[in-house]
Each structure stands twice: as C-alpha cells, then as structure tokens.
Amino acid sequence: MNQNSDKMMDIKNIVLRFGGVVAIQNISFDIFKGEIRAIIGPNGAGKSSMLNVINGFYHPQEGEVWFRGQKRKSMKPYQIAHQGIARTFQNIALFKGMTALDNIMTGRFTHMKKSIFSQMIWEGGASKEEYENREVVEKVIDFLEIQHIRKTPVGALPYGLQKRVELGRALAAEPELLLLDEPMAGMNVEEKEDMSRYILDVNNEFGTTVALIEHDMGVVMDISDRVVVMDYGKKIGDGTPDEVRNNQSVIDAYLGVSEH
Amino acid sequence: MTENLNTLPAILERNSIKFGEKPAFREKEFGIWQSWNWREVHEHVNNMSLGLINLGIKEGEHICIIGRNRPHLYWSIIAAQNVGAIPTPLYQDSVAQEMIFPISHCSAKMAIVENQEQVDKLLEIKKDITSLKNIIYLDPRGLRNYKNNNLYSLNDVFTLKNIENVSKLQTELKNRQSKQNLDTKSILLYTSGTTGRSKGVVLSNRNVIESGKAGIVFDNINSDFSLICYLPMAWVGDFAFSMGLGLQSGMCICCPESSETLHDDMREIGPSYFFGPPRFFESLLTSVNLKIDDASSVKRKLFDYFMSIAKENGEKILENKSVGLVNRIKYFFGELFIYGPLKNRMGLTKTKVGYTAGEAIGPEIFQFFRSLGINLKQLYGQTEACVFVTCQPDRQVHPETVGVPVSGVELKISKTGEVLYRSPGSFVEYFKDPANTKKTKDKEGWVSTGDAGFIDQETGHLKIIDRAKDVGKLKQGSLFAPKYVENKLKFYPNILEAVLFGSGKEYCVAMINIDLTAVGNWAEKNNISYASYQELAGHPEVYKMVAEHIREVNSSLSKDQNLSNCQIRRFLVLHKELDPDDGEITRTRKVRRNLVSDKYSDLIKALYDGSKEIYTETEVTYEDGRKGKISASVKIQELKETFEKAEVA
C-alpha cells in the first residue's frame, strides 16, 4: 500500500489543553482511506476530545491535522460538514420530536442548494431536489432496515434504534469519513452485533472510511483494521488488533495488570 | 389456449396476454410501491428460466427458495417450474442446522436466497449438504467480498449476463415446457412437523391448479382482487393463495416492505382477499383495545356504544338478514364514525373475502371482525390437500364449524371419528417416504387428516374437535381433549400459548405462556415494573390474573358433560416463551406436545407432586444458532378450592 497517497487523515503531534488540564499530549496517528480505525482507551483517556479534534470542533493548541493532503485551518461547523465528515454522538443528539425520516433528511442539509424561497413555494427545482434527497434517505433507511419506524417520532424509539437513526443521519450526508462516538454504548449483545454488521457493511458497500471510539474491546478487535490506544491523553499503542492485543503497555494500562 | 393451462408458468403466459399491462406484483421498496405488470413478470420469469438452464439445472432437480415474501422469489418459484425443476421453499427463519434435513433430503442442486443472512447459513452447513452446487442471492448487500465461485447474483441470472447462446437455451426451454402436464410435480413443501421429523409433501400441477380453481369459484375471485403475502413462503397456504389462486385469478400480488411494516403496508394496499391465522386477528384486536383504552372518554364511549350496536346487528347485516330500520340507521352512523375508520386503520376496508385457519379462533374475536362488516370466514385445510378442504360459504358462517367442502372435495368420517377427504388437490406422495404415504392416503385416494371431527347435523358443516392422537383419557376414564381447553385459554389476550397435560393422570395441569404485548401493557398501567419476560412471567400479580382466567375456563368446562374433568387444578407460567428456534413450536406456531413434555419433564413432575416451586435450567437457542442456558425458579399455583366447587356444580 502506498501509504502517502492513501492517507485520508494525518494527525501530527496534537496537544490539546483545557485551562490547566492537558487532555491530549502529543499524539500522532493517521487514518487510511477505506479502513476502519478505532480509538480505544479507559474512561477519561481523551478519546472524545480526539474525535472532536479530528472533525474540527476543537482547535488543538499545538500540532497539525492534515485532511486529504491539506493542512486544516480552523473552521465553522457548516464548513466541517461540507468537507465530507459526518459523525454520531455518544449521547444521541437527534431532534426528539421529529420523525426518524425527518431526522435523517437533516443529514442531507449540505446537499440542498435551493433558496429558502424556492423551497417555500416548491418551485424552481426545489421539488426535484427534495425527491433526489429523499431517494438517498430512503436508500439509507433500507440499508439500516428501519422502514418500520420511518414515521415514528424519534423520542418514542428505544435506545438501540435511536442510535441507528443517528447513524442514518450521518450516512445520509454521504460522508467520506464517518466518525462514530461509542456507537455501541449501552447496547445489549444482539444490538451490538447488529451495529457491528452495519458498520462493516457501510465500510464494505460504500467504501466509507470509519473512525470510531469504543469501549467494548471485543467489538473493536473484531471489526477494526487498526487500533489506536490512549491512556491519560497519551498514545500507548497503535497497530492491528493483534499487535495491540499483544502490546504489554496496552495490556497493563487498559486490560489491567495481572496480580501474579 | 385454455387446454394447455396445466402449469403455473403456462398460466403466467396466459396472464401476460390477457392482462398485459395490469399490475401483477407490487412490492414496497424505498418507501414507494414498485409494481410490475403481467407482461414484465412473464419476461423476467422467462429470462430467469434461461439463466437457470444455463447454470445447469436439469429436469426433476430441486431448487430451494429461502427468504421472506418478495416478488423475485415468487418468480424464482415459477421459473424453477418452467424449466422442469421442483421448487422447494424453506422457512427463512430456520437456523442453519434445521436446513440440513430438507436440503439434503431432496438433494437440492441450487438455492435461491434472499440475502447475506441466508447465504451465510448455507455456507455454514455446506459440508453437510454436498448436493448443493450453486447459491443465487437476491440482495447483494454485504456479499461483495465473498470469494465463492458458485455464488451468483439473481440480477445477473435474469439479465442474462454473459450468456451468448440464448437461442439454444430457448429451444431447450420450449422442449422442457412441452413435457409438462397436470401430473408432473409442481412443488415440494416440507410440513412444519408437529410430531417428529417434517415430511416433504409433493404436489402435482393438478393439485395446485384444481384446488386453486376451487378456491376461486367458491368466492368468485377475479383479476380486480388484490392480496398481500406476508406468511412464510414455505407454508402451503402462502403458496396456494399467492401462486395457485393469485396467478389463476390474475389478481395483484403485493409484498410488504418488511415484516415490521405489514400493518402500514396493508393499510396502503387494502387487500380484497386476505388470509390471517387466528393469532393475527387476536393481536389486531388486542392492539385496537389498547388504543381505545388510551383514547379520550368521549371516543371510548362512542366506541363502546357503536360496538354494542355492531354486536347486535353487524353480522345480521353482513348476512343479509332482516334488521329493523332504526338499527340499520344506527349501524349506518356507526359505520361513519367507528367501523369505517377502524377498518381503514386495520387495512381491511376493501376486504371482500377474509379467511382464518390453522387453529380455532375465539368466537368473540371472530364475531368482532364480522360485526364490523368484514366478511371473515374460516377454512379448513392441510398441506396434503393444497389447503382447500372446507370453507365457510358467505352468509352461512357458524363460528364453531369450518364450513362445507369446496367443489371436488369429498368428505367422510372414519369409524374412529377421524376426518377423511378425497379431492383433486390431495397430494401425490410424501417425498421418499412410501410407508407414510401409504399410511395417510389409501388406495382409493382417501386422505386421513389426523383430526377428529364430525358433520354437524343441523348445518351440514364440518366441525373439528381436536387432533385425533392428542385426544386421550384421564385416569378415571373421562375424556381428555387438550386442544379444546388450550384454545379456550388462548382466547384471553393475556395468554399467548397454553399446554395442557393430563392423559392417564388423575387431573389436568397446564403450562402457560403470557403474551408480552398485552401483559406488558397491563403491567405498565398497574405500575408493575419488570426487567425481562422471565421476571414478568413470575410476578405474583400475573399469576393472580392467569389464575382468574383459568377459573373462568374451569367454570365453563364444569358445565360440559364430557369435559368437566379437564378442569385445570395446578398451573405454572413458563419462564420463557415457547420458541420455534428451540423446536418447542413449529415455524407455523403449533405446539410440539411430545417435545415440550420431554423438555420440561421436571416441571410437569413438579406440577403433579404438589411442590410449590421448582428450580429449572432450560437450554435456549439464539437466532444465530448458538445455544445458551437460562435458569429460573418457577412457581406453581393450585386452584383447588374452585376446582372442587366446580366439580360439585
């Protein structure tokens, strides 16, 4: 693999501080195009901060983020969305009163070019645009097998399905890079397996690059191509699941030091 | 033309000429109803047939079809028949291990499956099913990276991708079609097998076509009808209704988007021909009642008032009997405010003919739907008969009977009280099982149903009592008819399943399965918190409620001379739902009595030895075939006091 040309994102020497707290200490890693890259670590290791740096929400005090061969400048949220990065959140951030369908439609926001007036009077191509976007959304709904909750207000859905709708909204944006913040938190075994299947399928079918944060070691090891391990804001391991599994400092820090 | 309509593919060809642009199949996909007209379907099936020949399918070979109801899979059935192969649909929710038997039993050469899930299952058991050469899948999702030479996309097969010798294939197809007649095999269906191994029922073209015709004539079905198919494709009913009846009448065959969206899809389609097992109507009624309970008091009162009007007059109006003008006006307003909207919500507005079968339906449930003006009827059928044995004719519906024989069917009752029939629809044989064929079908063509029944003198309709072999005797010699009592219990929405024991014993005991939807809702209303099915099932309040239901059943049994000793003295609420994955019930949801009594022998022992509670461990099978164990302390409740009182009365 020619690593330079295949690099989707290169993160170099990131330092992120909140006042006196150093959340991320000098971390570097990269994300290849088309891979599933996981970031794992114990609670408070700085995983979510890292994800926020990746998607441009946090601006690190030191270091550089290179995305598709360009050095990232500080951006506004809509600029971030326009560059082809979509994400889900650890604590579901959906519009609870809106239906699953409408929520997923909001993921198409960046693809809607018509003016508000055109959309109001349903003329000047607004309806055509709506149909096209709806088609994409319906494909996402079909993909995630949530046809039965299309018209259900999201607030009334069980947790596992809300997570799926949120993934749907991210997918509707047709991102190149999909960021998932603990996609399997709080799920039972079956829901976790379903979600793993969807993540693999997204990667497989659409070639979407996936970066995910996860707590559940088993799942991460099964589905990701490469894993970054963080502890107390530092990177303590990086490599394939097997390499990480056999890395002594990872075993000590994350899986615990055995007593004998 | 008409004289050659011996096979379903021939009928499809006729439809493409006769109905041409009329919609033949509909499927909701991407939120929109996609539709195919008869001409297009004929073309697709023709191409699929060429593709199948190209893949080396020979006449007389079996092709397994596995998936939920989708137009392309129905077309695969017709295409398989078209090339002289025998389609064999299997239950798509079977775990991989369950599929080994039918696939290897019929030595299927090919499987046409819906998606990755089914492909994975087949690849998992591949070493046990050596006959299987090719797998064709419909939905390519997730299969992109499968490296397997014998895996094909259905889309490639019927778009004739990479095929050059089309004309040669066409000649071969013509040649094969010409060899088919009424007596060649049409389909192989594996019964769900309530006792022991499932059997492969071979149906000929004659069976399928004649029984379909009988069904069409019985209810005057025409090409303007529509039907929604949602029941397992491996079940004879789905095949007989969707294919046998559907193709011959030329009605529009609609497939829902997914099993969860059935109710919404049904509402959009408004099928004019509808079949549902009693369970379907039960759950529909339960959901209506739950909604009404949550409605405002004005709506509730309106509902109660008009339902009482409907109860009194609805069935009479449906059956064209005389009803006073005042009541007719009341019913008219009821239709306007309550019945119409309710039928619309349930998707039954346009239903001209509705059937239920498979089990006894609760008279109250049955009457509820009929009183709304829905022409719901019962039929009695079997896989071996290609469904149709008896049906209730319009305006002659008695809830406790199953109607009169459809045209061509002869009925008789054997000396032992078993129902026998002879019809053009009765099956050819059990596949590779001459001994059982001989046992079931005698030389003159009479087929034993295994059901005990009699012809009701008053109405001339057939009445079914119970499975003949389940009927037994209690220790003191009185009649034991488990199904009869179980049905009485199951008529309560809270009780999903009940299994009665008592043959050869002093008294009867029961194991109960609660209905999680109904009881869960009840628990919510009564502030009863629970974390799992198991916890809810063991809740003292649930026991109290179930005990109350059983008391009512006991008291009604005590009035029955023959069955008064079938009253239930002790019962327990089972800690897990009976599940087809565990083999406890069949895929068509019929209890496998022997297996249940073996598996739960410790519980049954406890039911008889007077213990108040028993600790048990049960093996469960998960959806993907893995096994696990659940353990529970199951309480046993005694109903002695009522039992004795009832006995005196």
Coordinates of N, CA and C in Angstrom, one line a residue, chain A residues 134 138-139 142-145 147-148 150 189-190 193 197-198 201 204-205, chain B residues 28-31 116 140-145 257-258 260-261 623-624 626:
Chain A
R134 N -34.6 12.7 -1.0 CA -35.5 11.7 -0.3 C -35.0 10.3 -0.8
E138 N -34.1 7.3 1.6 CA -34.8 6.0 1.5 C -33.8 4.9 1.4
K139 N -32.7 5.1 0.6 CA -31.7 4.0 0.5 C -31.0 3.8 1.8
D142 N -33.4 1.8 4.0 CA -33.4 0.4 3.5 C -32.2 -0.3 4.0
F143 N -31.1 0.4 3.9 CA -29.8 -0.1 4.3 C -29.8 -0.5 5.8
L144 N -30.3 0.4 6.6 CA -30.3 0.2 8.1 C -31.5 -0.6 8.6
E145 N -32.4 -1.0 7.7 CA -33.6 -1.7 8.0 C -34.4 -1.1 9.1
Q147 N -37.3 0.7 8.1 CA -38.5 1.1 7.4 C -39.7 1.2 8.4
H148 N -39.8 0.3 9.4 CA -41.0 0.3 10.2 C -41.0 1.5 11.1
R150 N -40.0 4.7 10.1 CA -39.9 5.8 9.3 C -40.6 7.0 9.8
V189 N -26.0 -7.5 23.7 CA -25.2 -8.2 22.8 C -25.7 -8.2 21.3
E190 N -27.0 -8.5 21.2 CA -27.6 -8.6 19.9 C -27.6 -7.2 19.2
E193 N -24.1 -6.6 18.0 CA -23.8 -7.4 16.8 C -24.4 -6.8 15.5
R197 N -22.4 -5.1 12.3 CA -22.7 -5.6 11.0 C -22.9 -4.3 10.1
Y198 N -23.7 -3.3 10.6 CA -23.9 -2.1 9.8 C -22.6 -1.4 9.6
D201 N -20.8 -3.1 6.9 CA -21.4 -3.0 5.6 C -21.2 -1.6 5.0
N204 N -17.9 -1.6 3.7 CA -17.8 -2.5 2.6 C -18.5 -2.0 1.3
E205 N -19.8 -1.6 1.5 CA -20.6 -1.2 0.4 C -20.3 0.1 -0.2
Chain B
K28 N -43.3 -2.9 -1.8 CA -42.9 -1.6 -1.3 C -41.4 -1.6 -1.1
E29 N -40.7 -0.7 -1.7 CA -39.3 -0.6 -1.5 C -38.9 0.9 -1.6
F30 N -38.0 1.3 -0.8 CA -37.6 2.7 -0.7 C -38.8 3.6 -0.4
G31 N -39.7 3.1 0.3 CA -40.9 3.9 0.7 C -41.9 4.1 -0.4
Q116 N -27.7 -12.0 2.5 CA -26.5 -12.5 3.1 C -26.7 -13.4 4.2
P140 N -27.6 -8.1 -2.9 CA -26.1 -8.2 -2.9 C -25.4 -7.6 -1.7
R141 N -26.2 -7.0 -0.8 CA -25.6 -6.2 0.3 C -24.7 -7.1 1.2
G142 N -23.5 -6.7 1.4 CA -22.6 -7.4 2.3 C -21.9 -8.6 1.6
L143 N -22.3 -8.9 0.4 CA -21.8 -10.1 -0.3 C -20.7 -9.8 -1.2
R144 N -20.3 -8.5 -1.3 CA -19.3 -8.0 -2.3 C -18.0 -8.8 -2.2
N145 N -17.6 -9.0 -1.0 CA -16.3 -9.6 -0.8 C -16.3 -11.1 -0.6
E257 N -43.0 -4.2 2.7 CA -41.6 -3.7 2.7 C -40.8 -4.5 3.6
S258 N -41.3 -4.8 4.8 CA -40.6 -5.7 5.8 C -41.6 -6.3 6.7
E260 N -42.0 -5.9 9.7 CA -42.5 -5.0 10.7 C -43.5 -4.0 10.2
T261 N -43.4 -3.7 8.9 CA -44.3 -2.7 8.3 C -45.6 -3.2 7.8
E623 N -30.9 -16.7 17.9 CA -31.3 -16.6 16.4 C -30.2 -17.1 15.5
D624 N -28.9 -17.0 15.9 CA -27.8 -17.4 15.0 C -27.4 -18.8 15.3
R626 N -26.5 -20.3 18.1 CA -25.8 -20.6 19.4 C -26.7 -21.0 20.5

